[in-house]
Short mmCIF file of C-alpha atoms in Angstrom, two decimals:
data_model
loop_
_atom_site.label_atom_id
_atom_site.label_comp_id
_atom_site.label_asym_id
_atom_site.label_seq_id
_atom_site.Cartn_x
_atom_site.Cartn_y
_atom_site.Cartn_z
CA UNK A 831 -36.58 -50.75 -9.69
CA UNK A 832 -34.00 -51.17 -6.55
CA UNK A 833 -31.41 -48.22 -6.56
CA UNK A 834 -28.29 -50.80 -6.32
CA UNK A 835 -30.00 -52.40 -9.76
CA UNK A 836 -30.42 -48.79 -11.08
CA UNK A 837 -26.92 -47.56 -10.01
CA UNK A 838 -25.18 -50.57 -11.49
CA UNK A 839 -27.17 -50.14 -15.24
CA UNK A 840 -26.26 -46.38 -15.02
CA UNK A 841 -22.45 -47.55 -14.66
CA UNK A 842 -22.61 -50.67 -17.20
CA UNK A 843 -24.76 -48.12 -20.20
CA UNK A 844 -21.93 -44.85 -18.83
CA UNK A 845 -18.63 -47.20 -19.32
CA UNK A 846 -19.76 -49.08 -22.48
CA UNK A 847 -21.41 -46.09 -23.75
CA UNK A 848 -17.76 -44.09 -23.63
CA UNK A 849 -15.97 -47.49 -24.37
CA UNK A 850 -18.24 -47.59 -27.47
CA UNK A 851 -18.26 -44.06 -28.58
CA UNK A 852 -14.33 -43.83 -28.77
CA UNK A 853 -14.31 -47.47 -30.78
CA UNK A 854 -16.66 -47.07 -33.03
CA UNK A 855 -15.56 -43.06 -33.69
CA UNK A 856 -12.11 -44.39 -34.37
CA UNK A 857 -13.77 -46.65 -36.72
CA UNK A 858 -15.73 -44.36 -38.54
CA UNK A 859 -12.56 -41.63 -38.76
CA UNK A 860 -10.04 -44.37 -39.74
CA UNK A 861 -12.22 -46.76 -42.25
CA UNK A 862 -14.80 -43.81 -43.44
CA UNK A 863 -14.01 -40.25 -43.42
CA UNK A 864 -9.97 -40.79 -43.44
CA UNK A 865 -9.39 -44.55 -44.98
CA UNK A 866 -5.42 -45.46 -44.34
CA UNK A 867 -5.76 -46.86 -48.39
CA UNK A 868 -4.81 -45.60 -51.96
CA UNK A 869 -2.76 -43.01 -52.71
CA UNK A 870 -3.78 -40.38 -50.23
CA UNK A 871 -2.83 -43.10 -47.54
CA UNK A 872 -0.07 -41.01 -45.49
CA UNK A 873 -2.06 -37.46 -46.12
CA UNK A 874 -5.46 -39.14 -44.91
CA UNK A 875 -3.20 -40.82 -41.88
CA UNK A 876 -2.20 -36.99 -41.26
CA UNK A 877 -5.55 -35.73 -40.96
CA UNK A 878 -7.31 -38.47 -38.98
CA UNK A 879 -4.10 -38.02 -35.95
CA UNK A 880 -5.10 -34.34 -36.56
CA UNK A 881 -9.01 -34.73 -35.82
CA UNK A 882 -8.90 -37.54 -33.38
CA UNK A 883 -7.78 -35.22 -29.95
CA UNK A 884 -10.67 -33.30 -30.76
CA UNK A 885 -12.76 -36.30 -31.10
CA UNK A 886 -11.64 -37.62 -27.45
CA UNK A 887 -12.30 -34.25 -26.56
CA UNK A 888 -15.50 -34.02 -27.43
CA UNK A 889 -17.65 -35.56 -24.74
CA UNK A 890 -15.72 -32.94 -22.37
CA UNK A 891 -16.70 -30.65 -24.53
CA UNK A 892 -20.36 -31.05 -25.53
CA UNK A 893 -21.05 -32.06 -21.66
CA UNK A 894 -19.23 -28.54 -20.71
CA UNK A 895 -21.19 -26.21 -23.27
CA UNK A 896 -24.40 -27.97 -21.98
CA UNK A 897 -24.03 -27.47 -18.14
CA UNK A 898 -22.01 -24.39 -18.48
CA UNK A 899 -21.72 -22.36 -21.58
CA UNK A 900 -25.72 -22.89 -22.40
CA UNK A 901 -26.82 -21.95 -18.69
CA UNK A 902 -24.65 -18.82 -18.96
CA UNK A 903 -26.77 -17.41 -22.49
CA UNK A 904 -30.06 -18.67 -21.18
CA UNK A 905 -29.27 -16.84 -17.92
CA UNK A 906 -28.61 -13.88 -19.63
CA UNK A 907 -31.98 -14.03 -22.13
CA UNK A 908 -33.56 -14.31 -18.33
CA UNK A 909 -31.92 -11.25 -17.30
CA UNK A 910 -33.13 -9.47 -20.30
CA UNK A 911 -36.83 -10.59 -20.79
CA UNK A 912 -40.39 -10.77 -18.99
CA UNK A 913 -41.05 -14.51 -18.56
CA UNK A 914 -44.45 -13.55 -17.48
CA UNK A 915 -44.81 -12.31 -20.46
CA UNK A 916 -43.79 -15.77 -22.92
CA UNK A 917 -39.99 -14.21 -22.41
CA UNK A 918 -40.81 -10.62 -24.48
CA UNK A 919 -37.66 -8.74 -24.66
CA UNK A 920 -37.59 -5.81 -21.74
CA UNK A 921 -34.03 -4.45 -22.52
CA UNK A 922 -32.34 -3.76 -18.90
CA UNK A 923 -36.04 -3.04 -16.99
CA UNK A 924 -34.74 -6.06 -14.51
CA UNK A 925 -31.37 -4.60 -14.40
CA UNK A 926 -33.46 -1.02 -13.34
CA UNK A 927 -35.36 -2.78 -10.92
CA UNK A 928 -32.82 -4.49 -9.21
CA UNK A 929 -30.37 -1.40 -8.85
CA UNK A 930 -33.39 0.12 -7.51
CA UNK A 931 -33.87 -2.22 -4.45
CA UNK A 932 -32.12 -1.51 -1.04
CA UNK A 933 -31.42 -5.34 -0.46
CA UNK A 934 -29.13 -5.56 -3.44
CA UNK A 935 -26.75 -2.94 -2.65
CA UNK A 936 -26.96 -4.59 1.13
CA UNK A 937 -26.26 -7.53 -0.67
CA UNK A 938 -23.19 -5.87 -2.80
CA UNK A 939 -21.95 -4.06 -0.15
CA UNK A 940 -21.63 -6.97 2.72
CA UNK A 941 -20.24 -9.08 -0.41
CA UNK A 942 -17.24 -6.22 -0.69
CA UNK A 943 -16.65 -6.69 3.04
CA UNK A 944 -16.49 -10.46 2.87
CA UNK A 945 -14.16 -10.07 -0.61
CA UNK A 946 -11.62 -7.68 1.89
CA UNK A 947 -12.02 -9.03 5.16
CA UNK A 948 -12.11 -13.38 4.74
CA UNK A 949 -9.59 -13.95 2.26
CA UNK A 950 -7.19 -11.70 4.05
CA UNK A 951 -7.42 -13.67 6.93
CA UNK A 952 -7.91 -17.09 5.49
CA UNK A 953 -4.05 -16.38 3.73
CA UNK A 954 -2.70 -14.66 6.56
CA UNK A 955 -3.51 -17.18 9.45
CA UNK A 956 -3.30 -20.33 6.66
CA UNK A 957 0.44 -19.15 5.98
CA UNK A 958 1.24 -18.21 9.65
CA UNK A 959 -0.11 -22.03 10.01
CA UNK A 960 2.20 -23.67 7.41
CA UNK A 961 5.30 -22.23 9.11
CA UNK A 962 4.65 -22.46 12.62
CA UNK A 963 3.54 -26.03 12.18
CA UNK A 964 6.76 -26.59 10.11
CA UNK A 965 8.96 -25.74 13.38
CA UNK A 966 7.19 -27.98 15.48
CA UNK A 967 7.75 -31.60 16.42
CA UNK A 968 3.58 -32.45 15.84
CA UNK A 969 2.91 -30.20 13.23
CA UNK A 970 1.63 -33.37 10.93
CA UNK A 971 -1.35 -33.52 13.90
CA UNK A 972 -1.43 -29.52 14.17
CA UNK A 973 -2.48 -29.42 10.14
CA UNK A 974 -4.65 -32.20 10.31
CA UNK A 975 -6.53 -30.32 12.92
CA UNK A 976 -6.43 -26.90 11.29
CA UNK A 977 -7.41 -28.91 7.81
CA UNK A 978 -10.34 -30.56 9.48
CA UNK A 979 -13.03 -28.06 8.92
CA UNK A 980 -12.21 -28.54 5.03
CA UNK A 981 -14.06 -31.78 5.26
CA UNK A 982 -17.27 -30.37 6.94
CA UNK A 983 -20.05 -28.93 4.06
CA UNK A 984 -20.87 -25.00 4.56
CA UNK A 985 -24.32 -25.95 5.83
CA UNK A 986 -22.52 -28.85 8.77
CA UNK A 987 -20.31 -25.61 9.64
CA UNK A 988 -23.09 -23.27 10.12
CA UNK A 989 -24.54 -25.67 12.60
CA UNK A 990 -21.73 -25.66 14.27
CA UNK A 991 -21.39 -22.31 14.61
CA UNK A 992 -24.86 -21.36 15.27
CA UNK A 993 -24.12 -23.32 18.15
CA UNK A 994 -21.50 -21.33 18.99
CA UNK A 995 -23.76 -18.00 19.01
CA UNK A 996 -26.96 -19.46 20.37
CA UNK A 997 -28.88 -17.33 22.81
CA UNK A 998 -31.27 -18.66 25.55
CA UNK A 999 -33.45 -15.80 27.99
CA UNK A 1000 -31.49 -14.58 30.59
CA UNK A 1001 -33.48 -17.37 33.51
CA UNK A 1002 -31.64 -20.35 31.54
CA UNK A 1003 -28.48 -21.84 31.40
CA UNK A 1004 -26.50 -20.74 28.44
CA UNK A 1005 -25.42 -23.13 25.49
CA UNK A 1006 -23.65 -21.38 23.35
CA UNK A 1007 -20.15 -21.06 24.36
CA UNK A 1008 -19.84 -17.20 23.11
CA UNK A 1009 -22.13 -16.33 25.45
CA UNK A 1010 -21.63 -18.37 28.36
CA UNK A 1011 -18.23 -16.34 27.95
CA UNK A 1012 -20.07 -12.83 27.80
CA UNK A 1013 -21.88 -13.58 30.83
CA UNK A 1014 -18.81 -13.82 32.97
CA UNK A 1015 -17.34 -10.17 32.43
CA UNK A 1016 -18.68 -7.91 34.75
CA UNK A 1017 -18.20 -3.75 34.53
CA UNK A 1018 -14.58 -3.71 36.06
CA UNK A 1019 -11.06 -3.57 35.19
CA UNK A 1020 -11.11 -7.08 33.84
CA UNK A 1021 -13.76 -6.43 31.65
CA UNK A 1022 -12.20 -2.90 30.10
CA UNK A 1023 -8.91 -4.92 29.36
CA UNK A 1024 -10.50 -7.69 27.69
CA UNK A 1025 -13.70 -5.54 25.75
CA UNK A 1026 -12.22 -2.32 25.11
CA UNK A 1027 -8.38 -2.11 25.11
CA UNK A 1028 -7.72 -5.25 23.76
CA UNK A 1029 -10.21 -4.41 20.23
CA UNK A 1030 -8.91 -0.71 20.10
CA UNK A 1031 -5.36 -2.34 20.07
CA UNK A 1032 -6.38 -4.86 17.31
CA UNK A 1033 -7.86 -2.21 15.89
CA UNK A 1034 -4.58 0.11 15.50
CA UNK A 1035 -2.54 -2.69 14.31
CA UNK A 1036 -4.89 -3.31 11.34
CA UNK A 1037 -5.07 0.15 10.37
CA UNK A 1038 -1.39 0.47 10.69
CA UNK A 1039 -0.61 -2.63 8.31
CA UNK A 1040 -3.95 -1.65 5.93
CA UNK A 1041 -1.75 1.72 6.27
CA UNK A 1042 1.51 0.64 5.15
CA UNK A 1043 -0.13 -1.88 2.79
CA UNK A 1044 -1.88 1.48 0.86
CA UNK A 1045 2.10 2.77 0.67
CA UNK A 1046 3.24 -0.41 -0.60
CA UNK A 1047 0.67 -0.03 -3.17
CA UNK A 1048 1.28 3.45 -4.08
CA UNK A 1049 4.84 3.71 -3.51
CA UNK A 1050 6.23 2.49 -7.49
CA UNK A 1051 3.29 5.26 -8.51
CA UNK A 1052 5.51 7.97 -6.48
CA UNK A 1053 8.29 7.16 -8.27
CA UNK A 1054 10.34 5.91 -5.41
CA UNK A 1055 11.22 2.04 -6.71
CA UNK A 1056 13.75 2.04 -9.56
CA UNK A 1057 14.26 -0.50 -12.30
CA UNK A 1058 10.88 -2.06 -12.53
CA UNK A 1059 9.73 -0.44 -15.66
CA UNK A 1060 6.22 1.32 -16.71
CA UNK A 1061 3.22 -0.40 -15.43
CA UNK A 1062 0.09 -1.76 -17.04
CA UNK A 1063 -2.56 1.27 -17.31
CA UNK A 1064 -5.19 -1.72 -15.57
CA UNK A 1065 -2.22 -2.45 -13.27
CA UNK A 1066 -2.06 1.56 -12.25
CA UNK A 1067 -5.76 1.55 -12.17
CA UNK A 1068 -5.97 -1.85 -9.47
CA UNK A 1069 -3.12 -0.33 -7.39
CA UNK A 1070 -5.24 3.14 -7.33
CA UNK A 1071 -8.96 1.26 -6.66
CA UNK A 1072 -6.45 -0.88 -3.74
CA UNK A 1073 -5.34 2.42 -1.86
CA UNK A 1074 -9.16 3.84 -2.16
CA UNK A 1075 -10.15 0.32 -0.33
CA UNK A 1076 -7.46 0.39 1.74
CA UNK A 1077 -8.34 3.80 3.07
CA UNK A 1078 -11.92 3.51 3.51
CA UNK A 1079 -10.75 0.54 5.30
CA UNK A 1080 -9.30 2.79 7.34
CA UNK A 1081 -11.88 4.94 8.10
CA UNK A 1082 -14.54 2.26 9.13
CA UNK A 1083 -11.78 1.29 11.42
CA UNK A 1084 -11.73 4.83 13.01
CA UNK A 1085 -15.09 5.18 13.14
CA UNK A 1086 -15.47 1.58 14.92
CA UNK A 1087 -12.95 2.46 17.33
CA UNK A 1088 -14.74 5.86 18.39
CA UNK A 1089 -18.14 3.94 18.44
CA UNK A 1090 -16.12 1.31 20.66
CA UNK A 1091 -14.93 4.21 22.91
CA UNK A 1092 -17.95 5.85 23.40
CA UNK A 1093 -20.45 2.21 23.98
CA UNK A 1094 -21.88 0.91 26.83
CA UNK A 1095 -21.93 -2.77 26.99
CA UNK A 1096 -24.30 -4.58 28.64
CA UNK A 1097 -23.27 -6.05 30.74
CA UNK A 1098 -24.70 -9.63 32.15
CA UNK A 1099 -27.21 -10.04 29.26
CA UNK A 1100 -27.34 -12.81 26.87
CA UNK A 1101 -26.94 -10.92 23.45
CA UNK A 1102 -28.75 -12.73 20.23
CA UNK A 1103 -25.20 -12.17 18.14
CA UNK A 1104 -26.88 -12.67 14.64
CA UNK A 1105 -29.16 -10.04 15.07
CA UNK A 1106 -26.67 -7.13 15.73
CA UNK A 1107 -25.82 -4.79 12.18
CA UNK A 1108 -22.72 -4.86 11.32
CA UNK A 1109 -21.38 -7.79 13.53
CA UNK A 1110 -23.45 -10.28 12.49
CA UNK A 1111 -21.72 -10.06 9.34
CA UNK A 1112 -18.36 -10.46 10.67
CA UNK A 1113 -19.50 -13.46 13.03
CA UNK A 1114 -20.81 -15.25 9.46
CA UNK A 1115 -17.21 -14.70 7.94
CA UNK A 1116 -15.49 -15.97 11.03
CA UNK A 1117 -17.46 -19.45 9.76
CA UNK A 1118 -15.71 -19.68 6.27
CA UNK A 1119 -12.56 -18.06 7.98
CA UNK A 1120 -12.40 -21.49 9.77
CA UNK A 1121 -13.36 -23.37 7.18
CA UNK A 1122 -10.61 -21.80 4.25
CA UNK A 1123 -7.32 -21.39 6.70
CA UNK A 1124 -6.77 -25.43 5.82
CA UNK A 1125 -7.06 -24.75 2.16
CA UNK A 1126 -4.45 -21.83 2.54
CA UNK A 1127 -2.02 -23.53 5.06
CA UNK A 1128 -1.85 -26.80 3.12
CA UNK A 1129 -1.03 -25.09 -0.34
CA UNK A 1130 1.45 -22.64 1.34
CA UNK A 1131 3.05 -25.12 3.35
CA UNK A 1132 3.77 -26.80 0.17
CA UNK A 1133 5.32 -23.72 -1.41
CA UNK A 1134 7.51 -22.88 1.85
CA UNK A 1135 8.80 -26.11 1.58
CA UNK A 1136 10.08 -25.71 -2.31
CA UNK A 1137 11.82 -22.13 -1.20
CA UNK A 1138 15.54 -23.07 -2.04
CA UNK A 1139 17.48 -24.00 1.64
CA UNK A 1140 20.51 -21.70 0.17
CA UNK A 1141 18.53 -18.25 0.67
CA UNK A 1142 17.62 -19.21 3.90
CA UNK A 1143 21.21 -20.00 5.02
CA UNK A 1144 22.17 -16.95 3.31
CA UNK A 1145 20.03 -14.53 5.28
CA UNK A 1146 20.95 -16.01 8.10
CA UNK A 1147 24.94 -15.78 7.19
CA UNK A 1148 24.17 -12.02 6.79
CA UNK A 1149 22.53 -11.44 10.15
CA UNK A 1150 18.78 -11.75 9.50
CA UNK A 1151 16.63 -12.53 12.35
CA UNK A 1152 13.53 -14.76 11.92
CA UNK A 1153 10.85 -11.77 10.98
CA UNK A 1154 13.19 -10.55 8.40
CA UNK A 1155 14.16 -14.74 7.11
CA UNK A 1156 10.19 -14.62 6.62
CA UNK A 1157 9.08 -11.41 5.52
CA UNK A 1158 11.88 -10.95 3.31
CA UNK A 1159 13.14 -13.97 1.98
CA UNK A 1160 10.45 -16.51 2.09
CA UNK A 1161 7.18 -14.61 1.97
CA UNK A 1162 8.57 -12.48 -1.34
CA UNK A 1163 9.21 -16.08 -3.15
CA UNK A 1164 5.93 -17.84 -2.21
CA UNK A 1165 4.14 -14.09 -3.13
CA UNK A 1166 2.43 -16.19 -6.66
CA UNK A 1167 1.39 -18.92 -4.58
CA UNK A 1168 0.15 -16.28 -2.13
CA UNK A 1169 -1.79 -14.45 -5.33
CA UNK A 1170 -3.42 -18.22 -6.18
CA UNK A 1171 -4.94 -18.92 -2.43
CA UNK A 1172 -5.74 -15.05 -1.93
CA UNK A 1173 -7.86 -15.34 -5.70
CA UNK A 1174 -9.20 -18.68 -5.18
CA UNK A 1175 -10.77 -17.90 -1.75
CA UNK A 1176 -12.13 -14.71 -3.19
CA UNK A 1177 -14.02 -16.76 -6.05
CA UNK A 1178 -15.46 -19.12 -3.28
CA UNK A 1179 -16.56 -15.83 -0.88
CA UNK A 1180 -18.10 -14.40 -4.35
CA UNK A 1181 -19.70 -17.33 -3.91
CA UNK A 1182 -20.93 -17.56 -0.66
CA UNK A 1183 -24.68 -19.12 0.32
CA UNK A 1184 -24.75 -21.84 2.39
CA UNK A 1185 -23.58 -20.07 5.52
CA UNK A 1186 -25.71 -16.82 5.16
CA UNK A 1187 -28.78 -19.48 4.09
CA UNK A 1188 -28.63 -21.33 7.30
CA UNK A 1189 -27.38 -19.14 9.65
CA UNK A 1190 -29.36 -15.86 9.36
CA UNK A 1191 -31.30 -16.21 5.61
CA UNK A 1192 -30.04 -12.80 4.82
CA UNK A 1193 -32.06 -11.15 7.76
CA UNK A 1194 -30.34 -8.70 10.27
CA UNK A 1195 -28.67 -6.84 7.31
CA UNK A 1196 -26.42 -9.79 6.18
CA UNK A 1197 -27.53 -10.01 2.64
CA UNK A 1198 -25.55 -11.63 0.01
CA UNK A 1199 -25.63 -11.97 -3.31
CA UNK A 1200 -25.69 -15.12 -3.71
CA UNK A 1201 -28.47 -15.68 -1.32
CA UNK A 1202 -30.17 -12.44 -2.75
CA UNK A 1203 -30.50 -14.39 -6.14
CA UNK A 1204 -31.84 -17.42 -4.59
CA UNK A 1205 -34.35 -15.60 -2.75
CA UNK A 1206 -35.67 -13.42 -6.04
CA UNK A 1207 -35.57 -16.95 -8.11
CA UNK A 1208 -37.24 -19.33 -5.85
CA UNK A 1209 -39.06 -17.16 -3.41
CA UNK A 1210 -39.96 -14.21 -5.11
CA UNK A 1211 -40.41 -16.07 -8.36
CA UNK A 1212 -38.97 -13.19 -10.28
CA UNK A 1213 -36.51 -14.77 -12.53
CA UNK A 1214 -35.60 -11.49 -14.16
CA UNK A 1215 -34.15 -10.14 -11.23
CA UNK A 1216 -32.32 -13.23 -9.82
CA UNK A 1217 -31.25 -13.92 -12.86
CA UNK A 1218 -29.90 -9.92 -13.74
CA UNK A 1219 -28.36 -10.71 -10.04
CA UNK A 1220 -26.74 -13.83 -11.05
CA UNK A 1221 -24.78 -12.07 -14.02
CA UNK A 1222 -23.64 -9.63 -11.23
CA UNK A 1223 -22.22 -12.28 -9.82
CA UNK A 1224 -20.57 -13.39 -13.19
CA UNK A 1225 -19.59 -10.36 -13.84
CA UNK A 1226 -17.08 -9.99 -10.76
CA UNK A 1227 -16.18 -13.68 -10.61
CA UNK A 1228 -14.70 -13.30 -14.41
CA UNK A 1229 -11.94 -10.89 -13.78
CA UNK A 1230 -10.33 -13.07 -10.83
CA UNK A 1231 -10.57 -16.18 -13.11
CA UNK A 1232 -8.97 -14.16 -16.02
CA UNK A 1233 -6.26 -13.18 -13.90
CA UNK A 1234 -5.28 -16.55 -12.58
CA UNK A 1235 -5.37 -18.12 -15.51
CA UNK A 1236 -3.22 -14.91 -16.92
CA UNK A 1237 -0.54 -15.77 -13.84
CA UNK A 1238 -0.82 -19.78 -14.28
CA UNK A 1239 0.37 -18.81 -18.21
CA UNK A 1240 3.07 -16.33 -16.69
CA UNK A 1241 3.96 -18.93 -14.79
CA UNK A 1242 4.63 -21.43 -17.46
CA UNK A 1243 6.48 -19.51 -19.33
#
């Protein structure tokens, strides 16, 4: 049968099939079960208004428990069983095996780096986007441009990129435009501004603002904020698990800047970028970087736009300059709209397996989790494993969906 003919009989049997199920239900709740007759007339009217949301709601429902809530339990009878063995009940012997293998806690550790380092930037340069764009007179052309990447799939952006990084020998002309840029430094003052002072001054200004971000955190735990009430023990215990990332942050930031210090660069070789530990990892991120400052800039440029005019004019009455109008007026209003971008990119990096997939395949110490599941399940064929590894990934993707939907209640109310 011709696709058009099959795509047209999947729409007529999908409409009439709805169309019919909510007639013929309504039919069956008001003649049948609930009849609008007799002397329980008003009480049976009561009941059928009562039942029919649910019975709209149904198809949602039935079509959500199937493609979600089903996959979910059989997942976790996966991650719990031998299906070598006709699915015989093992206990946690996957779980065992999988905390057992060097390539998961790769995976789990390059994953933690990706859940500090991408949404951090994503938010930061997304909301330094939506207000410098706001002050200018082509800022409508400025986000479109910045918003573009949005429309390209992970996999169309990893081509791009790999582009970006490609490496040919050292006898050919270079394509890739990161290296084509290496290969004009040379071992001279030039080169020492650009490769060495410039990243140990980066460098100091993120561990200064990781720094005063760890005594923002701890600061109502010292007892120096008044009026704000006892916290939340889990609130106490996030702030406490914050400053502990925050300061071995810190030190992987000292310990890069010694081992930037103390390196010799080569100078005038082509370098194969995805293959060097540690970097590698940061050059994937700098992929879905590109790709989530859109989301972030488009949803906080909405948000700066609702801050009430009167605060601003305020501020400035008092004698605020610009840093202080933003960091203390408008940034502390938008801070739950901040909170929904920073969570929502941090469920899609949780996420992440396109880029890793196409770029490196895990290889070069850039494991992922995600991609370490698909390559137990489909390559390895050991579905207890993937599967144990896709309830990892569960597992850390519930909390930040239990706390947004925690805040979208706050919110409400």
């Amino acid at each position: 049968m011709h696709p058009a003919i099959q795509g047209i009989i999947t729409i007529i049997v999908g409409v009439g099939g709805c169309i019919g199920y909510f007639y013929f239900s309504n039919q069956f709740l008001d003649k049948v079960l609930f009849p609008a007759t007799g002397k329980n007339a008003g009480r049976n009217i009561n009941r059928a208004n009562q039942i029919r949301p649910w019975l709209f709601l149904f198809p949602a429902l039935f079509a959500l428990g199937l493609y979600l809530a089903y996959p979910v339990f059989a997942t976790l009878w996966l991650s719990v069983s031998d299906r070598d063995a006709g699915g015989a009940f093992i206990g946690l012997a996957n779980y065992s095996k999988m905390f057992g293998d060097t390539k998961f806690w790769e995976a789990l550790s390059n994953n933690m780096l990706w859940l500090i380092i991408v949404p951090a930037f994503s938010t930061g340069f997304g909301l330094l986007a939506a207000q410098l764009t706001d002050r200018i007179g082509w800022g409508g052309i400025a986000k479109s441009l910045i918003f573009m990447p949005m429309a390209i799939s992970f996999v169309g952006a990893a081509v791009i990129w790999k582009l970006v990084y490609d490496t040919r020998p050292i006898d050919q002309d270079q394509i890739g435009v990161l290296n084509a840029v290496w290969l004009s430094f040379e071992d001279g003052s030039f080169s020492t501004l650009f490769l060495k002072i410039l990243p140990l001054l980066l460098l100091a200004i993120f561990i200064a603002a990781v720094a005063y971000a760890i005594y923002q955190t701890l600061r109502p735990l010292l007892g120096r904020e008044k009026g704000h009430g006892e916290s939340h023990w889990w609130g106490v215990l996030l702030q406490i698990a914050g400053a502990i990332i925050g300061a071995w942050l810190i030190w992987q930031a000292l310990g890069a800047m010694l081992s930037l210090i103390s390196a010799t660069l080569p100078y005038g070789e082509p370098q194969t970028w995805l293959t060097i530990p540690f970097w590698n990892s940061i050059f994937l991120m700098v992929v879905l970087i590109w790709i989530q400052t859109g989301f972030a800039m488009v949803i906080l440029s909405a948000a700066l736009r609702g801050i009430p005019e009167e605060t601003v004019e305020a501020a400035v009455i008092d004698g605020a300059n610009p840093f202080q109008i933003f960091f203390k007026i408008k940034v502390p209003q938008i801070m739950s709209t901040i909170v929904v971008v920073w969570t929502t990119i941090t469920i899609v990096v949780l996420k992440v397996f396109d880029i890793v997939f196409a770029m490196t395949n895990g290889q070069w110490e850039t494991q992922v989790l995600a991609n370490y599941m698909y390559d137990k399940l489909f390559r390895a064929n050991d579905w207890g494993v993937g599967s144990a590894s896709a309830m990892i990934i569960m597992l850390l993707v519930t909390p930040i969906l239990v706390w947004n939907v925690y805040n979208a209640r706050k919110e409400t109310r």
